[in-house]
Coordinates of C-alpha atoms in Angstrom, one line a residue:
V1 CA -12.9 19.2 12.0
G2 CA -12.5 16.7 9.1
E3 CA -9.4 18.5 7.9
L4 CA -7.8 18.2 11.3
V5 CA -8.5 14.4 11.6
K6 CA -7.6 13.4 8.1
P7 CA -3.7 13.6 8.5
L8 CA -3.9 11.6 11.6
I9 CA -5.8 8.7 9.9
F10 CA -4.0 8.6 6.5
N11 CA -0.5 9.5 5.5
T12 CA -0.5 10.9 2.0
E13 CA 2.9 10.7 0.5
I14 CA 4.8 10.5 -2.8
K15 CA 7.3 7.6 -2.7
N16 CA 10.5 7.3 -4.8
N17 CA 13.3 4.8 -4.5
V18 CA 11.5 2.5 -2.0
N19 CA 10.7 -1.2 -1.6
V20 CA 7.0 -1.5 -0.8
D21 CA 7.8 -4.5 1.4
E22 CA 8.9 -1.9 3.9
I23 CA 5.8 0.2 3.9
F24 CA 3.6 -0.7 6.9
D25 CA 2.1 2.6 8.0
T26 CA -1.6 3.0 7.2
G27 CA -1.9 5.5 4.5
F28 CA -2.4 6.5 0.8
Y29 CA 0.8 6.7 -1.2
Y30 CA 1.7 7.6 -4.8
L31 CA 4.5 5.3 -6.0
Y32 CA 6.4 7.4 -8.4
Q33 CA 9.8 6.1 -9.6
N34 CA 12.3 3.4 -8.8
I35 CA 9.8 1.3 -6.9
T36 CA 10.6 -2.3 -5.8
G37 CA 7.8 -4.8 -5.2
A38 CA 5.0 -2.9 -6.9
N39 CA 4.5 -0.7 -10.0
N40 CA 5.9 2.7 -10.7
Y41 CA 3.3 5.5 -11.3
S42 CA 0.6 3.8 -9.3
F43 CA -1.2 4.2 -6.0
L44 CA -0.7 2.1 -2.8
I45 CA -3.3 1.9 -0.1
V46 CA -2.1 0.4 3.2
F47 CA -4.0 -0.8 6.2
K48 CA -2.1 -2.0 9.3
H49 CA -3.4 -3.4 12.6
Y50 CA -2.5 -5.8 15.3
D51 CA -4.5 -9.0 15.7
G52 CA -3.5 -9.7 19.3
Y53 CA -0.5 -11.8 18.2
T54 CA 1.3 -10.1 15.4
T55 CA 1.2 -7.2 13.0
V56 CA -1.2 -7.7 10.0
C57 CA -0.9 -5.4 7.0
T58 CA -2.9 -5.2 3.7
Q59 CA -1.6 -3.4 0.7
I60 CA -3.7 -2.5 -2.4
N61 CA -1.8 -1.4 -5.5
V62 CA -3.9 0.4 -8.2
A63 CA -2.6 1.6 -11.6
N64 CA -3.0 5.2 -12.6
D65 CA -5.3 4.2 -15.4
N66 CA -7.1 1.5 -13.4
S67 CA -5.7 -1.2 -15.7
F68 CA -4.9 -3.3 -12.7
I69 CA -5.7 -3.7 -9.0
K70 CA -3.6 -6.0 -6.9
I71 CA -3.8 -6.9 -3.2
R72 CA -1.6 -8.8 -0.7
T73 CA -1.3 -9.2 3.1
Y74 CA 1.5 -9.4 5.6
K75 CA 1.3 -11.7 8.7
G76 CA 3.9 -13.7 10.6
N77 CA 6.8 -11.8 9.0
L78 CA 5.8 -12.8 5.4
W79 CA 4.1 -11.0 2.5
T80 CA 1.7 -13.1 0.4
A81 CA 2.1 -13.0 -3.4
W82 CA 0.1 -10.2 -5.1
K83 CA -3.3 -11.3 -6.2
N84 CA -4.9 -9.6 -9.2
I85 CA -8.5 -8.2 -8.9
S86 CA -10.3 -7.9 -12.2
T87 CA -11.0 -4.4 -13.4
T88 CA -13.6 -5.5 -16.0
A89 CA -17.1 -6.7 -15.6

């Protein structure tokens, strides 16, 4: 059953030639080449929900080699700046 549910919960896609400001669908993405707004060759995890007033979206961008993790949110038609999360203890 898990295999049947998984595609409905998370999109898993390879993205090329995209602006991540336009990715709102909940999912797990590999950002390959010609990416605007995030890093090429990295992962993007997206969570989207509605808070009763507007669409809220969170994006987490992770480097292939875990050298960085960044997070930002969208609410009220605006994205916040990326905030870095430390990858060292």
